[in-house]
GROMACS .gro file of C-alpha atoms in nm:
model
  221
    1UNK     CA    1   6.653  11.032  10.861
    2UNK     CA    2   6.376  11.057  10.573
    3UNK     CA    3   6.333  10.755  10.345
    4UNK     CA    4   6.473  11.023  10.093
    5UNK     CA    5   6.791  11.131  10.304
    6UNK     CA    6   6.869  10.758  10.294
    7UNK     CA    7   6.830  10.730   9.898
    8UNK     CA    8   7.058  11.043   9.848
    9UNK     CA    9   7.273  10.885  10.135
   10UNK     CA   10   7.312  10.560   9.916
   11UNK     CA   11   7.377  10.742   9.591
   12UNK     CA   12   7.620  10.947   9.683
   13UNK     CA   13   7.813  10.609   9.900
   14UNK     CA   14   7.775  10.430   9.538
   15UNK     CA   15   7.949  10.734   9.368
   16UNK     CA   16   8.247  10.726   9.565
   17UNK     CA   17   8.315  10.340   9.549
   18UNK     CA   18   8.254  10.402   9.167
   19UNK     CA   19   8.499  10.648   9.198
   20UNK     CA   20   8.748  10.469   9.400
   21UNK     CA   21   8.718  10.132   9.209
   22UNK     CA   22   8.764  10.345   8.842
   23UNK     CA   23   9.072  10.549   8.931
   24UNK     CA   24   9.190  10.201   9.084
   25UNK     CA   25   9.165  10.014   8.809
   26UNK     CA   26   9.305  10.288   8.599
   27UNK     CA   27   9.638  10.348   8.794
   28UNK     CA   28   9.720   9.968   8.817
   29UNK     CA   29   9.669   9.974   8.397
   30UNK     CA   30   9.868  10.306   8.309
   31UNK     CA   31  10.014  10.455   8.635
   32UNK     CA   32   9.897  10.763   8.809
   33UNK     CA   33   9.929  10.969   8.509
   34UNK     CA   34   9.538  10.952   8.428
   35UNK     CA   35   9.335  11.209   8.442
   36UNK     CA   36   9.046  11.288   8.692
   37UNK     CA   37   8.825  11.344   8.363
   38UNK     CA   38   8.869  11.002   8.258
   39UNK     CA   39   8.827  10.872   8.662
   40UNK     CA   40   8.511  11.012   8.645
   41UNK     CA   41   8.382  10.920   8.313
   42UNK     CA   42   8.516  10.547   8.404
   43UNK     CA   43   8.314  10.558   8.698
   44UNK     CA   44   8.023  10.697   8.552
   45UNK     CA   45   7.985  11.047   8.720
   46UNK     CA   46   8.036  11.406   8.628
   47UNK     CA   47   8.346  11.603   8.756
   48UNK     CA   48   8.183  11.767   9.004
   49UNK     CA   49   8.083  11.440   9.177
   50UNK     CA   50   8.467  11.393   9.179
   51UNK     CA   51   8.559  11.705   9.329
   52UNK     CA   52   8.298  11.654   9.592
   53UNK     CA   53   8.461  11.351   9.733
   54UNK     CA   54   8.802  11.394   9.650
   55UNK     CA   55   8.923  11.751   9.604
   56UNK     CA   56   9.242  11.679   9.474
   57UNK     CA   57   9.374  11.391   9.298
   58UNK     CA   58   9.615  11.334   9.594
   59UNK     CA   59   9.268  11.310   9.777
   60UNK     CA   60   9.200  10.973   9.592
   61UNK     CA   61   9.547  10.843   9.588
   62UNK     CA   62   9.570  10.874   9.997
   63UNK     CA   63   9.188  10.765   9.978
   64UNK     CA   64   9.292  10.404   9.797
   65UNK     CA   65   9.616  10.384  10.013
   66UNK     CA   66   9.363  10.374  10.300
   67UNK     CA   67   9.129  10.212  10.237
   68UNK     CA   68   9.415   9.894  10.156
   69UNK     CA   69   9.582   9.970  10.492
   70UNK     CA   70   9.249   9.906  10.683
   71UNK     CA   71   9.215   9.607  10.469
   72UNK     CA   72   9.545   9.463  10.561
   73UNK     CA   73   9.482   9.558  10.952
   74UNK     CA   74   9.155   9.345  10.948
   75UNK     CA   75   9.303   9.043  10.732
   76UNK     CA   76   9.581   9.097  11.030
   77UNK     CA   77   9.324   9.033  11.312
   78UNK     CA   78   9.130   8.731  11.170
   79UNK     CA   79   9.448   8.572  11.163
   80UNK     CA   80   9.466   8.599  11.521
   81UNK     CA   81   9.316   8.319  11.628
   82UNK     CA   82   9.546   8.073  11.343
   83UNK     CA   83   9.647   7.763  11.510
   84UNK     CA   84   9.969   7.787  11.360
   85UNK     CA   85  10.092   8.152  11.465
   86UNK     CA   86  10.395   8.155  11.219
   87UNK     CA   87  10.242   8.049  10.911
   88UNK     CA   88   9.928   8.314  10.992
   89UNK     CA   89  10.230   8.589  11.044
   90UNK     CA   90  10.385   8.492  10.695
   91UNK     CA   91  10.073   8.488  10.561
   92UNK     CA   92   9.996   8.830  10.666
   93UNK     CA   93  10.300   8.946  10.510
   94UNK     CA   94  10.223   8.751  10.187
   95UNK     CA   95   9.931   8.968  10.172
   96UNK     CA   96  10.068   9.299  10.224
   97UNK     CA   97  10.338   9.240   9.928
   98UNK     CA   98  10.105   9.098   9.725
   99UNK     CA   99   9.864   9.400   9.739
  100UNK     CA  100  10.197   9.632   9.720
  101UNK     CA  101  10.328   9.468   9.393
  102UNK     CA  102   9.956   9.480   9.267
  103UNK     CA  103   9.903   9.881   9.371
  104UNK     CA  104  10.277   9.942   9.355
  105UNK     CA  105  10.243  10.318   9.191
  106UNK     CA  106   9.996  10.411   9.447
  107UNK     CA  107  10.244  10.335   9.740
  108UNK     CA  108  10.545  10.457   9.572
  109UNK     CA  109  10.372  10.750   9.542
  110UNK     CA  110  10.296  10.793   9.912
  111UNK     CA  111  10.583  10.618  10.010
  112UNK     CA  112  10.856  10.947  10.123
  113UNK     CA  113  10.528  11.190  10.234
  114UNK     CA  114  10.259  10.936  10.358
  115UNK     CA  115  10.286  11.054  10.712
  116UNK     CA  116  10.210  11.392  10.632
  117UNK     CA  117   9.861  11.255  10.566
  118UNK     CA  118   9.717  11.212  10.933
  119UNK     CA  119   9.442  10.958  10.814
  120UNK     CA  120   9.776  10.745  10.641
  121UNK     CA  121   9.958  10.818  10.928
  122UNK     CA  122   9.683  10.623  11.139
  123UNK     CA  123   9.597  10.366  10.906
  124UNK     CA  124   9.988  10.277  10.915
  125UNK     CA  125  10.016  10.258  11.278
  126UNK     CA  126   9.707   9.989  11.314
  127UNK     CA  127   9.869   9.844  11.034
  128UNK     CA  128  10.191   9.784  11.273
  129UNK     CA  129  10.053   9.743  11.562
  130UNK     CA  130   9.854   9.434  11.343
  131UNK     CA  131  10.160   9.300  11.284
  132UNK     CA  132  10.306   9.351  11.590
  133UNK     CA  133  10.056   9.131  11.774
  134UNK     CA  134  10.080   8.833  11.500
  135UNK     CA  135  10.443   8.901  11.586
  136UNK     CA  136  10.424   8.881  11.926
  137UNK     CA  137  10.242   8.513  11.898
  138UNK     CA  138  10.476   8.389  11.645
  139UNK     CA  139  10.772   8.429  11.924
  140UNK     CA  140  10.549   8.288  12.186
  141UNK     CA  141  10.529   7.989  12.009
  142UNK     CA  142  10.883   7.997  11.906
  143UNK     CA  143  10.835   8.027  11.530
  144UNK     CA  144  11.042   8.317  11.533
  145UNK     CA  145  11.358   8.425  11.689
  146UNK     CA  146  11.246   8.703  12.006
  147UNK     CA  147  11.494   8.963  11.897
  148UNK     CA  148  11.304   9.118  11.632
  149UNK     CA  149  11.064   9.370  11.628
  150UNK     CA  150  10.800   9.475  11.412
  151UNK     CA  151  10.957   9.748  11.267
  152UNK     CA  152  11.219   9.518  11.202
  153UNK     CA  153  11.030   9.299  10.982
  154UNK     CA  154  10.819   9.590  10.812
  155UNK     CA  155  11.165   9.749  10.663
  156UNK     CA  156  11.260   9.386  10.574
  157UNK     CA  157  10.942   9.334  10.344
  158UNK     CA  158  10.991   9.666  10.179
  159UNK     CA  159  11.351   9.584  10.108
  160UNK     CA  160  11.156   9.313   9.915
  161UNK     CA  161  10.898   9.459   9.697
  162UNK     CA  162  11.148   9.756   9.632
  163UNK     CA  163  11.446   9.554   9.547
  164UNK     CA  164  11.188   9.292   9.368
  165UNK     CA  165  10.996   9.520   9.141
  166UNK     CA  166  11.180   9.548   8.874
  167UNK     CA  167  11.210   9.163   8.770
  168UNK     CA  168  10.828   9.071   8.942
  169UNK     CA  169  10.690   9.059   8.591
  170UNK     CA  170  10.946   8.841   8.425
  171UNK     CA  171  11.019   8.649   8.769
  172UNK     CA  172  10.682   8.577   8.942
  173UNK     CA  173  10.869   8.357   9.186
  174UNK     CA  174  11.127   8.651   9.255
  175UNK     CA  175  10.884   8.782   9.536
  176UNK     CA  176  10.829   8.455   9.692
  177UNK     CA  177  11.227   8.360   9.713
  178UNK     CA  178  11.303   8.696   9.882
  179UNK     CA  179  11.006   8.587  10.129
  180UNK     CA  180  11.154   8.310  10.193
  181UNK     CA  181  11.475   8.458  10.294
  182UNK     CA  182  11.283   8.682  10.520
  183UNK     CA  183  11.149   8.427  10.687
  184UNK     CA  184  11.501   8.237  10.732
  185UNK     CA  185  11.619   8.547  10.851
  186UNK     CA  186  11.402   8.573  11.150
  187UNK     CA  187  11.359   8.224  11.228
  188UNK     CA  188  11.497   8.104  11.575
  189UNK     CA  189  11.747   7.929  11.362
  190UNK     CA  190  11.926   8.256  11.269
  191UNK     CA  191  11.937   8.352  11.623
  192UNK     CA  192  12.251   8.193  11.670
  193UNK     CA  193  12.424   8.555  11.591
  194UNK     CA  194  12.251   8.817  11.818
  195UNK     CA  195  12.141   9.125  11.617
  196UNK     CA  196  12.304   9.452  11.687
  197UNK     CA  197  12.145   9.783  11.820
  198UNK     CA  198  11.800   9.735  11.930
  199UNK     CA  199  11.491   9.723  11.716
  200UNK     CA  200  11.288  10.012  11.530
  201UNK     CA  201  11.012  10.117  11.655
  202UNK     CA  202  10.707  10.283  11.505
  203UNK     CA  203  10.754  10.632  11.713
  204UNK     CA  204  11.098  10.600  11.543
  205UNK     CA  205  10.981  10.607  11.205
  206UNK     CA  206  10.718  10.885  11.260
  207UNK     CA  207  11.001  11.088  11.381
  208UNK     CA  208  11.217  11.059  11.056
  209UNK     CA  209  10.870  11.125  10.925
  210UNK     CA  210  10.746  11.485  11.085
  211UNK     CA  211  10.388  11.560  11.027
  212UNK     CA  212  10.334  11.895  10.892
  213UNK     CA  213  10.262  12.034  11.194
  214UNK     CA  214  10.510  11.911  11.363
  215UNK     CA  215  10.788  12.024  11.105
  216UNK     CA  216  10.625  12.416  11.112
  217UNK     CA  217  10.692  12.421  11.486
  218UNK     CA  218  11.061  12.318  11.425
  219UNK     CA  219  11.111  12.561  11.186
  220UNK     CA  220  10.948  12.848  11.449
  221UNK     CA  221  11.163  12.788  11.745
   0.00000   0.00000   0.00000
């Protein structure tokens, strides 16, 4: 690659985090009403840089949903090593409602069609599979009761920020008090009454969730 390819290369890396950082900020201040227009002109770029990189506006919506799930699957794996496994699993889920109440419109948006997007679809699944390994350490060392799974706890936590949202801005402790039920809930404490049926999985969920693809060859046969 020519010293030029690599300028171009850098320019047009710096217009899409411009991009992605603009219609960011502008969806957490007025919702995902905003126009592309004023994206771009946030972000300092024509429309057509835009389009280039995101298409459609769904585009950049699944584009930020992204890029927070990989975030949350790498804040997932440095807690890995944590001496204390269940404080670095409740911390893990401390940050994943914290970023949901912060980009709340972006995964309400997503949150009935998101596995329809293959890219979400994958980001989810390292984002449970994340968990499920902090998960798996927690029980090991007995900070949480053995009979849960990870899909378990995932459906849990958006029982939270969904039941939570509403009173968030008036209640900042609101989210943390729900946490902390959650984490009664699954301590070995509460094990005392054995759970019934057996625990979600992720294949579960993607099947309630048909990919395109998947739904068009129902339809056929």
């Amino acid at each position: 690659m020519t010293q030029s390819e690599r300028a171009l290369r850098a320019d047009a890396e710096r217009n899409r985090r411009r991009l992605l950082d603009a219609a960011q900020e502008l969806f957490r201040e007025r919702g995902l009403d905003v126009g592309v227009a004023e994206i771009a002109q946030r972000a300092g770029v024509g429309r057509g840089t835009l389009f280039r990189n995101f298409p459609t506006k769904q585009d950049l919506i699944a584009a930020i949903v992204i890029e927070r799930m990989n975030e949350a699957t790498e804040y997932g794996r440095s807690l890995l090593d944590a001496p204390d496994a269940g404080e670095a699993l409740f911390g893990f889920l401390e940050q994943i409602v914290g970023r949901q109440q912060l980009d709340r419109c972006l995964f309400d948006a997503v949150a009935d069609t998101f596995l329809a997007n293959q890219e979400i679809r994958a980001a989810h699944a390292e984002v449970v599979r994340g968990l499920d390994d902090l998960l798996t350490r927690a029980k090991e060392s007995g900070a949480v009761r053995s009979d849960v799974g990870a899909m378990d706890v995932l459906m849990l936590v958006k029982g939270v920020c969904e039941a939570a949202s509403a009173l968030a801005a008036s209640e900042p402790g609101i989210v943390g008090r729900q946490l902390d039920l959650v984490r009664a809930a699954i301590s070995p404490s509460a094990a005392d009454r054995p759970l019934r049926g057996r625990p979600p999985t992720l294949a579960d969920v993607e099947r309630a969730h048909p990919a395109p693809s998947a739904r068009a060859a129902a339809t056929v046969r």
